[in-house]
Amino acid sequence: MKISTKGRYALRLMVDLAVHTEDGGYAPIRSIAERQELSDKYLEQLIAQLSRAGFVCSARGAQGGYRLSRDPATYTVGDILRLMEGDLAPVACGGNSASDPCCGRYDNCATVEVWQQLSAAINQVVDGITLADLVRRYHEKCPSGTCEPPIFGG
């Protein structure tokens, strides 16, 4: 399984918002794009999807921009990646059960449990890390708050 740039950049965007709007303010998309060294046009597409899902909110005007809709501790990496990528199962039958088989071989398949265990492991990891956890990591790696180049990878 490979996470696309859409998922990776959306996660970077959300971490950036969590870090740079901790005071309750808003972050302009242009500032986020500069910090992340990403196209503001691409970030606008991502933020539109995040906004429709209620993950971020916006304000117009000179002090406007975007911020998280909720506390960073309430978002998991899995929430963000699933919104942008869809199901994170490595294969179609990784998330299915016998009541909803992916193919006619499901009942006799020797490998289906491998895919289900792999899917469960992926979900356990991404659902066990919150944006608040990533904000803490950012502050540990960048105590001054201004790392050059930006440390948000992906």
Tab-separated table of N, CA and C in Angstrom:
chain	number	residue	atom	x	y	z
A	1	MET	N	0.845	-1.175	0.000
A	1	MET	CA	0.000	0.000	0.000
A	1	MET	C	0.891	1.239	0.000
A	2	LYS	N	0.482	2.202	-0.776
A	2	LYS	CA	1.204	3.454	-0.861
A	2	LYS	C	0.228	4.599	-0.637
A	3	ILE	N	0.597	5.510	0.246
A	3	ILE	CA	-0.229	6.699	0.481
A	3	ILE	C	0.149	7.724	-0.592
A	4	SER	N	-0.853	8.285	-1.247
A	4	SER	CA	-0.609	9.253	-2.317
A	4	SER	C	-0.177	10.599	-1.736
A	5	THR	N	0.262	11.482	-2.635
A	5	THR	CA	0.615	12.837	-2.194
A	5	THR	C	-0.598	13.528	-1.581
A	6	LYS	N	-1.771	13.205	-2.063
A	6	LYS	CA	-2.991	13.802	-1.519
A	6	LYS	C	-3.108	13.512	-0.014
A	7	GLY	N	-2.915	12.268	0.366
A	7	GLY	CA	-2.983	11.896	1.777
A	7	GLY	C	-1.826	12.462	2.578
A	8	ARG	N	-0.615	12.380	2.032
A	8	ARG	CA	0.567	12.881	2.738
A	8	ARG	C	0.501	14.392	2.929
A	9	TYR	N	0.126	15.111	1.893
A	9	TYR	CA	0.067	16.566	1.992
A	9	TYR	C	-1.084	17.020	2.886
A	10	ALA	N	-2.192	16.303	2.866
A	10	ALA	CA	-3.302	16.652	3.758
A	10	ALA	C	-2.883	16.486	5.218
A	11	LEU	N	-2.128	15.445	5.513
A	11	LEU	CA	-1.638	15.255	6.877
A	11	LEU	C	-0.670	16.376	7.253
A	12	ARG	N	0.228	16.737	6.354
A	12	ARG	CA	1.137	17.856	6.609
A	12	ARG	C	0.362	19.146	6.835
A	13	LEU	N	-0.652	19.376	6.026
A	13	LEU	CA	-1.494	20.559	6.153
A	13	LEU	C	-2.167	20.609	7.518
A	14	MET	N	-2.712	19.493	7.945
A	14	MET	CA	-3.397	19.447	9.241
A	14	MET	C	-2.427	19.654	10.400
A	15	VAL	N	-1.231	19.078	10.311
A	15	VAL	CA	-0.232	19.297	11.361
A	15	VAL	C	0.179	20.766	11.371
A	16	ASP	N	0.380	21.342	10.207
A	16	ASP	CA	0.744	22.753	10.114
A	16	ASP	C	-0.321	23.630	10.759
A	17	LEU	N	-1.574	23.360	10.464
A	17	LEU	CA	-2.659	24.134	11.084
A	17	LEU	C	-2.660	23.964	12.595
A	18	ALA	N	-2.463	22.739	13.060
A	18	ALA	CA	-2.456	22.485	14.495
A	18	ALA	C	-1.329	23.249	15.183
A	19	VAL	N	-0.167	23.301	14.551
A	19	VAL	CA	0.991	23.990	15.130
A	19	VAL	C	0.831	25.506	15.060
A	20	HIS	N	0.384	26.010	13.929
A	20	HIS	CA	0.400	27.453	13.704
A	20	HIS	C	-0.896	28.172	14.055
A	21	THR	N	-1.867	27.448	14.577
A	21	THR	CA	-3.094	28.113	15.037
A	21	THR	C	-3.394	27.728	16.487
A	22	GLU	N	-2.356	27.324	17.220
A	22	GLU	CA	-2.553	26.938	18.622
A	22	GLU	C	-3.128	28.081	19.450
A	23	ASP	N	-2.900	29.311	19.016
A	23	ASP	CA	-3.403	30.475	19.752
A	23	ASP	C	-4.852	30.814	19.409
A	24	GLY	N	-5.475	30.011	18.561
A	24	GLY	CA	-6.866	30.241	18.183
A	24	GLY	C	-7.023	31.084	16.934
A	25	GLY	N	-5.917	31.537	16.348
A	25	GLY	CA	-5.977	32.339	15.136
A	25	GLY	C	-6.185	31.471	13.900
A	26	TYR	N	-6.031	32.108	12.767
A	26	TYR	CA	-6.198	31.440	11.483
A	26	TYR	C	-4.894	31.522	10.693
A	27	ALA	N	-4.655	30.543	9.849
A	27	ALA	CA	-3.459	30.515	9.002
A	27	ALA	C	-3.869	30.673	7.550
A	28	PRO	N	-3.349	31.675	6.863
A	28	PRO	CA	-3.643	31.831	5.436
A	28	PRO	C	-3.026	30.689	4.633
A	29	ILE	N	-3.703	30.284	3.586
A	29	ILE	CA	-3.228	29.176	2.755
A	29	ILE	C	-1.856	29.493	2.170
A	30	ARG	N	-1.610	30.738	1.829
A	30	ARG	CA	-0.322	31.118	1.256
A	30	ARG	C	0.819	30.883	2.257
A	31	SER	N	0.575	31.173	3.533
A	31	SER	CA	1.598	30.941	4.564
A	31	SER	C	1.869	29.455	4.740
A	32	ILE	N	0.815	28.666	4.716
A	32	ILE	CA	0.974	27.210	4.839
A	32	ILE	C	1.779	26.695	3.648
A	33	ALA	N	1.426	27.153	2.457
A	33	ALA	CA	2.111	26.714	1.237
A	33	ALA	C	3.594	27.060	1.304
A	34	GLU	N	3.918	28.235	1.795
A	34	GLU	CA	5.330	28.632	1.911
A	34	GLU	C	6.062	27.761	2.924
A	35	ARG	N	5.466	27.552	4.079
A	35	ARG	CA	6.109	26.725	5.105
A	35	ARG	C	6.314	25.296	4.637
A	36	GLN	N	5.333	24.782	3.911
A	36	GLN	CA	5.367	23.390	3.468
A	36	GLN	C	6.044	23.218	2.115
A	37	GLU	N	6.371	24.332	1.467
A	37	GLU	CA	6.978	24.305	0.144
A	37	GLU	C	6.118	23.513	-0.837
A	38	LEU	N	4.818	23.846	-0.820
A	38	LEU	CA	3.833	23.204	-1.681
A	38	LEU	C	3.058	24.273	-2.434
A	39	SER	N	2.420	23.875	-3.503
A	39	SER	CA	1.596	24.776	-4.296
A	39	SER	C	0.352	25.188	-3.515
A	40	ASP	N	0.094	26.493	-3.471
A	40	ASP	CA	-1.112	26.944	-2.779
A	40	ASP	C	-2.370	26.485	-3.510
A	41	LYS	N	-2.293	26.330	-4.826
A	41	LYS	CA	-3.447	25.832	-5.593
A	41	LYS	C	-3.788	24.397	-5.195
A	42	TYR	N	-2.764	23.567	-5.018
A	42	TYR	CA	-3.007	22.178	-4.611
A	42	TYR	C	-3.537	22.135	-3.183
A	43	LEU	N	-2.964	22.949	-2.303
A	43	LEU	CA	-3.445	22.983	-0.926
A	43	LEU	C	-4.894	23.468	-0.854
A	44	GLU	N	-5.283	24.373	-1.731
A	44	GLU	CA	-6.676	24.828	-1.763
A	44	GLU	C	-7.620	23.675	-2.074
A	45	GLN	N	-7.220	22.789	-2.974
A	45	GLN	CA	-8.042	21.619	-3.296
A	45	GLN	C	-8.166	20.697	-2.078
A	46	LEU	N	-7.056	20.496	-1.397
A	46	LEU	CA	-7.074	19.627	-0.217
A	46	LEU	C	-7.900	20.240	0.901
A	47	ILE	N	-7.723	21.534	1.116
A	47	ILE	CA	-8.430	22.178	2.219
A	47	ILE	C	-9.927	22.225	1.955
A	48	ALA	N	-10.315	22.276	0.689
A	48	ALA	CA	-11.743	22.240	0.348
A	48	ALA	C	-12.347	20.911	0.787
A	49	GLN	N	-11.644	19.822	0.546
A	49	GLN	CA	-12.137	18.504	0.951
A	49	GLN	C	-12.155	18.383	2.474
A	50	LEU	N	-11.124	18.886	3.136
A	50	LEU	CA	-11.071	18.859	4.599
A	50	LEU	C	-12.180	19.723	5.199
A	51	SER	N	-12.471	20.834	4.548
A	51	SER	CA	-13.526	21.732	5.016
A	51	SER	C	-14.911	21.099	4.860
A	52	ARG	N	-15.160	20.474	3.711
A	52	ARG	CA	-16.446	19.802	3.489
A	52	ARG	C	-16.692	18.713	4.529
A	53	ALA	N	-15.623	18.067	4.972
A	53	ALA	CA	-15.744	17.003	5.975
A	53	ALA	C	-15.822	17.556	7.397
A	54	GLY	N	-15.707	18.876	7.541
A	54	GLY	CA	-15.787	19.481	8.863
A	54	GLY	C	-14.497	19.411	9.667
A	55	PHE	N	-13.389	19.090	9.016
A	55	PHE	CA	-12.103	18.998	9.717
A	55	PHE	C	-11.489	20.368	9.962
A	56	VAL	N	-11.752	21.313	9.068
A	56	VAL	CA	-11.223	22.673	9.203
A	56	VAL	C	-12.347	23.674	9.008
A	57	CYS	N	-12.122	24.875	9.519
A	57	CYS	CA	-13.066	25.971	9.285
A	57	CYS	C	-12.275	27.167	8.784
A	58	SER	N	-12.977	28.121	8.227
A	58	SER	CA	-12.299	29.263	7.621
A	58	SER	C	-12.910	30.568	8.095
A	59	ALA	N	-12.134	31.625	7.907
A	59	ALA	CA	-12.598	32.987	8.182
A	59	ALA	C	-12.068	33.883	7.076
A	60	ARG	N	-12.881	34.818	6.633
A	60	ARG	CA	-12.474	35.750	5.588
A	60	ARG	C	-11.871	36.995	6.227
A	61	GLY	N	-11.184	37.756	5.397
A	61	GLY	CA	-10.664	39.033	5.855
A	61	GLY	C	-9.169	39.027	6.092
A	62	ALA	N	-8.674	40.170	6.561
A	62	ALA	CA	-7.231	40.360	6.746
A	62	ALA	C	-6.627	39.352	7.719
A	63	GLN	N	-7.347	38.988	8.743
A	63	GLN	CA	-6.849	38.019	9.727
A	63	GLN	C	-7.413	36.621	9.469
A	64	GLY	N	-7.952	36.431	8.281
A	64	GLY	CA	-8.607	35.177	7.942
A	64	GLY	C	-7.647	34.081	7.526
A	65	GLY	N	-8.238	32.963	7.206
A	65	GLY	CA	-7.481	31.788	6.805
A	65	GLY	C	-8.204	30.554	7.279
A	66	TYR	N	-7.438	29.570	7.717
A	66	TYR	CA	-8.003	28.292	8.131
A	66	TYR	C	-7.463	27.896	9.496
A	67	ARG	N	-8.254	27.078	10.171
A	67	ARG	CA	-7.818	26.461	11.419
A	67	ARG	C	-8.594	25.161	11.591
A	68	LEU	N	-8.153	24.369	12.536
A	68	LEU	CA	-8.852	23.115	12.822
A	68	LEU	C	-10.225	23.418	13.411
A	69	SER	N	-11.187	22.565	13.139
A	69	SER	CA	-12.532	22.718	13.695
A	69	SER	C	-12.625	22.190	15.118
A	70	ARG	N	-11.692	21.282	15.469
A	70	ARG	CA	-11.730	20.644	16.786
A	70	ARG	C	-10.329	20.637	17.391
A	71	ASP	N	-10.252	20.150	18.586
A	71	ASP	CA	-8.982	19.989	19.270
A	71	ASP	C	-8.122	18.967	18.520
A	72	PRO	N	-6.815	19.208	18.393
A	72	PRO	CA	-5.949	18.263	17.672
A	72	PRO	C	-5.983	16.841	18.234
A	73	ALA	N	-6.271	16.689	19.497
A	73	ALA	CA	-6.315	15.352	20.103
A	73	ALA	C	-7.484	14.521	19.592
A	74	THR	N	-8.456	15.157	18.936
A	74	THR	CA	-9.639	14.430	18.457
A	74	THR	C	-9.495	13.921	17.023
A	75	TYR	N	-8.407	14.283	16.346
A	75	TYR	CA	-8.158	13.805	14.988
A	75	TYR	C	-7.079	12.727	15.050
A	76	THR	N	-7.303	11.613	14.371
A	76	THR	CA	-6.232	10.634	14.233
A	76	THR	C	-5.661	10.718	12.821
A	77	VAL	N	-4.463	10.211	12.682
A	77	VAL	CA	-3.860	10.119	11.353
A	77	VAL	C	-4.783	9.305	10.447
A	78	GLY	N	-5.381	8.251	11.001
A	78	GLY	CA	-6.299	7.421	10.226
A	78	GLY	C	-7.502	8.191	9.714
A	79	ASP	N	-8.068	9.082	10.543
A	79	ASP	CA	-9.210	9.900	10.108
A	79	ASP	C	-8.847	10.696	8.857
A	80	ILE	N	-7.693	11.320	8.896
A	80	ILE	CA	-7.269	12.193	7.799
A	80	ILE	C	-6.942	11.374	6.549
A	81	LEU	N	-6.186	10.300	6.730
A	81	LEU	CA	-5.822	9.483	5.566
A	81	LEU	C	-7.033	8.817	4.935
A	82	ARG	N	-7.971	8.332	5.743
A	82	ARG	CA	-9.171	7.698	5.169
A	82	ARG	C	-10.026	8.714	4.417
A	83	LEU	N	-10.097	9.939	4.930
A	83	LEU	CA	-10.856	10.976	4.223
A	83	LEU	C	-10.262	11.209	2.834
A	84	MET	N	-8.950	11.268	2.760
A	84	MET	CA	-8.297	11.600	1.502
A	84	MET	C	-8.070	10.386	0.596
A	85	GLU	N	-7.829	9.226	1.186
A	85	GLU	CA	-7.436	8.040	0.422
A	85	GLU	C	-8.544	6.993	0.298
A	86	GLY	N	-9.516	7.021	1.187
A	86	GLY	CA	-10.499	5.950	1.255
A	86	GLY	C	-9.991	4.858	2.174
A	87	ASP	N	-10.481	3.645	1.993
A	87	ASP	CA	-10.086	2.514	2.822
A	87	ASP	C	-8.578	2.291	2.726
A	88	LEU	N	-7.942	2.013	3.854
A	88	LEU	CA	-6.497	1.812	3.882
A	88	LEU	C	-6.093	0.343	3.771
A	89	ALA	N	-7.055	-0.547	3.579
A	89	ALA	CA	-6.740	-1.973	3.439
A	89	ALA	C	-5.847	-2.169	2.224
A	90	PRO	N	-4.808	-3.003	2.341
A	90	PRO	CA	-3.878	-3.198	1.225
A	90	PRO	C	-4.485	-3.935	0.031
A	91	VAL	N	-5.513	-4.745	0.271
A	91	VAL	CA	-6.246	-5.425	-0.799
A	91	VAL	C	-7.726	-5.375	-0.457
A	92	ALA	N	-8.574	-5.598	-1.447
A	92	ALA	CA	-10.013	-5.457	-1.250
A	92	ALA	C	-10.560	-6.341	-0.132
A	93	CYS	N	-10.066	-7.559	-0.005
A	93	CYS	CA	-10.625	-8.449	1.010
A	93	CYS	C	-9.975	-8.263	2.380
A	94	GLY	N	-9.050	-7.331	2.505
A	94	GLY	CA	-8.406	-7.079	3.788
A	94	GLY	C	-9.359	-6.550	4.835
A	95	GLY	N	-10.372	-5.830	4.420
A	95	GLY	CA	-11.317	-5.272	5.368
A	95	GLY	C	-12.657	-5.972	5.382
A	96	ASN	N	-12.838	-6.933	4.477
A	96	ASN	CA	-14.128	-7.613	4.370
A	96	ASN	C	-14.245	-8.771	5.344
A	97	SER	N	-15.460	-9.165	5.596
A	97	SER	CA	-15.725	-10.341	6.419
A	97	SER	C	-16.443	-11.372	5.556
A	98	ALA	N	-16.668	-12.538	6.113
A	98	ALA	CA	-17.334	-13.606	5.369
A	98	ALA	C	-18.726	-13.190	4.910
A	99	SER	N	-19.364	-12.266	5.629
A	99	SER	CA	-20.702	-11.821	5.244
A	99	SER	C	-20.659	-10.890	4.023
A	100	ASP	N	-19.476	-10.386	3.691
A	100	ASP	CA	-19.318	-9.492	2.547
A	100	ASP	C	-18.027	-9.856	1.804
A	101	PRO	N	-17.978	-11.042	1.219
A	101	PRO	CA	-16.730	-11.506	0.596
A	101	PRO	C	-16.366	-10.689	-0.638
A	102	CYS	N	-15.059	-10.624	-0.889
A	102	CYS	CA	-14.577	-9.846	-2.036
A	102	CYS	C	-14.537	-10.673	-3.317
A	103	CYS	N	-14.524	-11.993	-3.164
A	103	CYS	CA	-14.506	-12.858	-4.347
A	103	CYS	C	-15.086	-14.224	-3.982
A	104	GLY	N	-15.274	-15.054	-4.973
A	104	GLY	CA	-15.838	-16.378	-4.753
A	104	GLY	C	-14.917	-17.330	-4.011
A	105	ARG	N	-13.662	-16.963	-3.843
A	105	ARG	CA	-12.695	-17.820	-3.165
A	105	ARG	C	-12.579	-17.509	-1.677
A	106	TYR	N	-13.278	-16.535	-1.202
A	106	TYR	CA	-13.104	-16.040	0.166
A	106	TYR	C	-13.142	-17.160	1.216
A	107	ASP	N	-14.149	-18.015	1.165
A	107	ASP	CA	-14.308	-19.065	2.181
A	107	ASP	C	-13.166	-20.075	2.185
A	108	ASN	N	-12.508	-20.274	1.062
A	108	ASN	CA	-11.439	-21.267	0.961
A	108	ASN	C	-10.051	-20.648	0.786
A	109	CYS	N	-9.961	-19.345	0.932
A	109	CYS	CA	-8.705	-18.655	0.669
A	109	CYS	C	-7.731	-18.800	1.838
A	110	ALA	N	-6.540	-19.259	1.543
A	110	ALA	CA	-5.518	-19.436	2.574
A	110	ALA	C	-4.826	-18.122	2.929
A	111	THR	N	-4.965	-17.096	2.081
A	111	THR	CA	-4.233	-15.844	2.323
A	111	THR	C	-5.090	-14.726	2.899
A	112	VAL	N	-6.402	-14.889	2.939
A	112	VAL	CA	-7.271	-13.798	3.367
A	112	VAL	C	-6.922	-13.315	4.777
A	113	GLU	N	-6.518	-14.211	5.647
A	113	GLU	CA	-6.177	-13.794	7.009
A	113	GLU	C	-4.917	-12.927	7.038
A	114	VAL	N	-4.009	-13.148	6.118
A	114	VAL	CA	-2.817	-12.289	6.018
A	114	VAL	C	-3.247	-10.860	5.741
A	115	TRP	N	-4.141	-10.695	4.759
A	115	TRP	CA	-4.585	-9.359	4.375
A	115	TRP	C	-5.392	-8.712	5.491
A	116	GLN	N	-6.203	-9.481	6.187
A	116	GLN	CA	-6.978	-8.934	7.297
A	116	GLN	C	-6.066	-8.507	8.447
A	117	GLN	N	-5.053	-9.304	8.752
A	117	GLN	CA	-4.124	-8.939	9.825
A	117	GLN	C	-3.296	-7.714	9.445
A	118	LEU	N	-2.888	-7.642	8.196
A	118	LEU	CA	-2.138	-6.480	7.730
A	118	LEU	C	-3.007	-5.222	7.802
A	119	SER	N	-4.250	-5.329	7.376
A	119	SER	CA	-5.180	-4.212	7.452
A	119	SER	C	-5.392	-3.769	8.900
A	120	ALA	N	-5.567	-4.731	9.800
A	120	ALA	CA	-5.756	-4.421	11.217
A	120	ALA	C	-4.529	-3.723	11.787
A	121	ALA	N	-3.330	-4.169	11.397
A	121	ALA	CA	-2.097	-3.549	11.892
A	121	ALA	C	-1.970	-2.108	11.399
A	122	ILE	N	-2.273	-1.888	10.126
A	122	ILE	CA	-2.234	-0.528	9.569
A	122	ILE	C	-3.199	0.365	10.330
A	123	ASN	N	-4.427	-0.108	10.515
A	123	ASN	CA	-5.429	0.693	11.212
A	123	ASN	C	-5.027	0.968	12.656
A	124	GLN	N	-4.421	-0.007	13.305
A	124	GLN	CA	-3.984	0.190	14.691
A	124	GLN	C	-2.942	1.312	14.770
A	125	VAL	N	-2.020	1.339	13.844
A	125	VAL	CA	-0.991	2.380	13.846
A	125	VAL	C	-1.600	3.751	13.571
A	126	VAL	N	-2.328	3.888	12.464
A	126	VAL	CA	-2.822	5.215	12.084
A	126	VAL	C	-3.919	5.722	13.019
A	127	ASP	N	-4.640	4.813	13.656
A	127	ASP	CA	-5.673	5.251	14.606
A	127	ASP	C	-5.109	5.494	15.998
A	128	GLY	N	-3.859	5.110	16.209
A	128	GLY	CA	-3.227	5.300	17.508
A	128	GLY	C	-2.392	6.570	17.606
A	129	ILE	N	-2.334	7.348	16.536
A	129	ILE	CA	-1.554	8.593	16.525
A	129	ILE	C	-2.502	9.754	16.230
A	130	THR	N	-2.510	10.739	17.118
A	130	THR	CA	-3.368	11.912	16.935
A	130	THR	C	-2.561	13.094	16.414
A	131	LEU	N	-3.264	14.108	15.957
A	131	LEU	CA	-2.582	15.346	15.577
A	131	LEU	C	-1.869	15.946	16.781
A	132	ALA	N	-2.445	15.824	17.961
A	132	ALA	CA	-1.786	16.332	19.165
A	132	ALA	C	-0.442	15.636	19.374
A	133	ASP	N	-0.377	14.337	19.092
A	133	ASP	CA	0.892	13.604	19.181
A	133	ASP	C	1.913	14.183	18.198
A	134	LEU	N	1.472	14.474	16.984
A	134	LEU	CA	2.372	15.014	15.969
A	134	LEU	C	2.807	16.439	16.302
A	135	VAL	N	1.931	17.207	16.917
A	135	VAL	CA	2.303	18.561	17.361
A	135	VAL	C	3.391	18.464	18.428
A	136	ARG	N	3.245	17.526	19.365
A	136	ARG	CA	4.283	17.321	20.385
A	136	ARG	C	5.611	16.947	19.736
A	137	ARG	N	5.558	16.065	18.749
A	137	ARG	CA	6.787	15.679	18.045
A	137	ARG	C	7.413	16.872	17.339
A	138	TYR	N	6.585	17.706	16.736
A	138	TYR	CA	7.088	18.905	16.071
A	138	TYR	C	7.828	19.785	17.076
A	139	HIS	N	7.220	20.036	18.218
A	139	HIS	CA	7.842	20.906	19.215
A	139	HIS	C	9.123	20.296	19.793
A	140	GLU	N	9.188	18.975	19.890
A	140	GLU	CA	10.410	18.307	20.342
A	140	GLU	C	11.531	18.462	19.322
A	141	LYS	N	11.187	18.343	18.046
A	141	LYS	CA	12.190	18.413	16.988
A	141	LYS	C	12.537	19.848	16.619
A	142	CYS	N	11.645	20.750	16.930
A	142	CYS	CA	11.819	22.139	16.522
A	142	CYS	C	11.414	23.061	17.676
A	143	PRO	N	12.177	23.063	18.758
A	143	PRO	CA	11.763	23.829	19.942
A	143	PRO	C	11.606	25.326	19.706
A	144	SER	N	12.348	25.879	18.763
A	144	SER	CA	12.237	27.312	18.506
A	144	SER	C	10.984	27.655	17.692
A	145	GLY	N	10.407	26.651	17.072
A	145	GLY	CA	9.210	26.871	16.257
A	145	GLY	C	9.478	27.282	14.830
A	146	THR	N	10.738	27.434	14.489
A	146	THR	CA	11.082	27.818	13.115
A	146	THR	C	12.202	26.919	12.606
A	147	CYS	N	11.849	25.807	12.085
A	147	CYS	CA	12.841	24.880	11.532
A	147	CYS	C	13.028	25.165	10.059
A	148	GLU	N	14.259	25.163	9.636
A	148	GLU	CA	14.582	25.345	8.220
A	148	GLU	C	15.430	24.176	7.769
A	149	PRO	N	15.110	23.474	6.738
A	149	PRO	CA	13.826	23.534	6.055
A	149	PRO	C	12.723	22.967	6.942
A	150	PRO	N	11.458	23.151	6.542
A	150	PRO	CA	10.366	22.614	7.345
A	150	PRO	C	10.559	21.121	7.586
A	151	ILE	N	10.153	20.654	8.762
A	151	ILE	CA	10.389	19.248	9.109
A	151	ILE	C	9.206	18.353	8.813
A	152	PHE	N	8.163	18.864	8.206
A	152	PHE	CA	7.029	18.024	7.874
A	152	PHE	C	7.396	17.241	6.627
A	153	GLY	N	7.672	15.971	6.770
A	153	GLY	CA	8.086	15.142	5.637
A	153	GLY	C	6.919	14.621	4.847
A	154	GLY	N	7.227	13.821	3.856
A	154	GLY	CA	6.198	13.172	3.063
A	154	GLY	C	6.066	13.824	1.764
